[in-house]
CSV table of C-alpha atoms in Angstrom, one decimal:
chain,number,residue,atom,x,y,z
A,117,MET,CA,79.6,-26.7,23.2
A,118,SER,CA,77.5,-28.2,20.4
A,119,THR,CA,78.7,-28.3,16.8
A,120,THR,CA,75.2,-28.4,15.7
A,121,PRO,CA,73.9,-25.1,14.2
A,122,GLN,CA,71.5,-23.5,16.3
A,123,PRO,CA,68.6,-21.5,15.0
A,124,ALA,CA,69.3,-17.7,15.0
A,125,PRO,CA,66.8,-15.6,17.4
A,126,ASP,CA,64.4,-15.2,14.5
A,127,GLY,CA,64.2,-19.0,14.1
A,128,THR,CA,66.1,-19.3,11.0
A,129,PRO,CA,69.0,-21.9,11.1
A,130,GLU,CA,72.4,-20.6,11.4
A,131,VAL,CA,74.7,-21.2,8.2
A,132,THR,CA,78.1,-22.7,8.9
A,133,PRO,CA,81.0,-22.4,6.5
A,134,ALA,CA,81.0,-26.1,5.9
A,135,ALA,CA,77.2,-26.1,4.9
A,136,SER,CA,77.7,-23.0,2.7
A,137,ARG,CA,80.5,-24.8,0.9
A,138,ALA,CA,78.3,-27.9,0.3
A,139,ARG,CA,75.4,-25.9,-0.8
A,140,SER,CA,77.7,-24.0,-3.4
A,141,ARG,CA,79.0,-27.4,-4.7
A,142,GLN,CA,75.3,-28.6,-5.1
A,143,VAL,CA,74.5,-25.5,-7.1
A,144,ARG,CA,77.7,-25.5,-9.1
A,145,ASP,CA,77.0,-29.2,-9.9
A,146,HIS,CA,73.4,-28.6,-11.0
A,147,LEU,CA,74.5,-25.8,-13.2
A,148,ASN,CA,77.2,-28.0,-14.8
A,149,ARG,CA,75.0,-30.8,-15.4
A,150,HIS,CA,72.1,-28.7,-16.9
A,151,ARG,CA,74.5,-26.2,-18.7
A,152,PHE,CA,73.2,-26.9,-22.2
A,153,GLU,CA,69.4,-26.5,-21.3
A,154,LEU,CA,70.1,-23.6,-19.3
A,155,THR,CA,72.1,-21.8,-22.1
A,156,ARG,CA,69.3,-22.6,-24.6
A,157,ALA,CA,66.7,-21.3,-22.2
A,158,ALA,CA,68.6,-18.0,-21.7
A,159,ALA,CA,69.4,-17.5,-25.3
A,160,ALA,CA,65.4,-18.1,-26.0
A,161,GLU,CA,65.0,-14.7,-23.8
A,162,HIS,CA,66.8,-12.7,-26.3
A,163,ALA,CA,66.0,-11.3,-29.8
A,164,ALA,CA,68.2,-12.5,-32.5
A,165,ARG,CA,69.4,-9.0,-33.2
A,166,GLN,CA,71.1,-9.1,-29.7
A,167,PHE,CA,73.4,-11.7,-30.9
A,168,ALA,CA,76.6,-11.2,-32.8
A,169,PRO,CA,76.4,-12.4,-36.4
A,170,GLY,CA,77.3,-16.1,-37.0
A,171,GLY,CA,77.3,-17.1,-33.3
A,172,ARG,CA,75.5,-17.0,-29.8
A,173,LEU,CA,77.6,-14.0,-28.4
A,174,LEU,CA,75.2,-11.5,-26.9
A,175,THR,CA,76.2,-7.9,-27.9
A,176,ARG,CA,74.5,-4.5,-28.3
A,177,GLU,CA,73.1,-3.6,-31.5
A,178,HIS,CA,75.2,-0.5,-32.1
A,179,TRP,CA,78.4,-2.4,-31.5
A,180,ILE,CA,77.8,-4.2,-34.8
A,181,PRO,CA,78.6,-2.3,-38.0
A,182,GLU,CA,76.1,-2.2,-40.7
A,183,ALA,CA,78.4,-4.0,-43.2
A,184,PRO,CA,81.6,-6.1,-42.6
A,185,VAL,CA,84.8,-3.9,-42.2
A,186,PRO,CA,87.5,-4.8,-44.7
A,187,LEU,CA,90.7,-5.8,-42.6
A,188,GLU,CA,92.8,-3.3,-44.5
A,189,ARG,CA,90.8,-0.6,-42.9
A,190,VAL,CA,91.5,-1.7,-39.4
A,191,ARG,CA,94.5,0.1,-37.9
A,192,LEU,CA,96.0,-1.0,-34.6
A,193,ARG,CA,98.2,1.1,-32.4
A,194,TRP,CA,99.9,0.5,-29.2
A,195,GLN,CA,98.6,2.3,-26.2
A,196,GLU,CA,100.7,2.4,-23.0
A,197,PRO,CA,98.5,0.7,-20.1
A,198,THR,CA,96.4,3.2,-18.0
A,199,PRO,CA,96.2,3.1,-14.4
A,200,ALA,CA,93.3,1.1,-13.1
A,201,THR,CA,90.3,3.0,-11.6
A,202,PRO,CA,89.9,2.5,-8.0
A,203,VAL,CA,86.6,0.8,-7.1
A,204,ASP,CA,85.6,1.3,-3.5
A,205,GLY,CA,81.8,0.7,-3.7
A,206,ARG,CA,81.1,4.5,-2.9
A,207,GLY,CA,81.2,5.8,-6.5
A,208,PRO,CA,78.3,6.0,-8.8
A,209,GLU,CA,77.2,2.7,-10.6
A,210,PRO,CA,78.5,2.5,-14.2
A,211,ASP,CA,75.9,3.2,-16.8
A,212,ALA,CA,75.5,0.1,-18.8
A,213,THR,CA,73.0,1.4,-21.2
A,214,PRO,CA,73.6,2.2,-24.8
């Protein structure tokens, strides 16, 4: 039996686990080498109002208050953990729109 990947019936080469791992490493290495340029290009795709003030953190406009919130107005309270919602892939897709 040959260890060389054989083409599938449609002519596309079969992908082996080793080839898949090697390709994954190539992609990860490329992304890491070009992280700064890719980050700058991605940020250029978004309007300034989509970033949290003072940084490059993407956010939704309605998450940012009109004015700074004084810390004395911030109240924290303990909440018991809630059970995780089971996700099985059959339910509706969560709505990510504002």
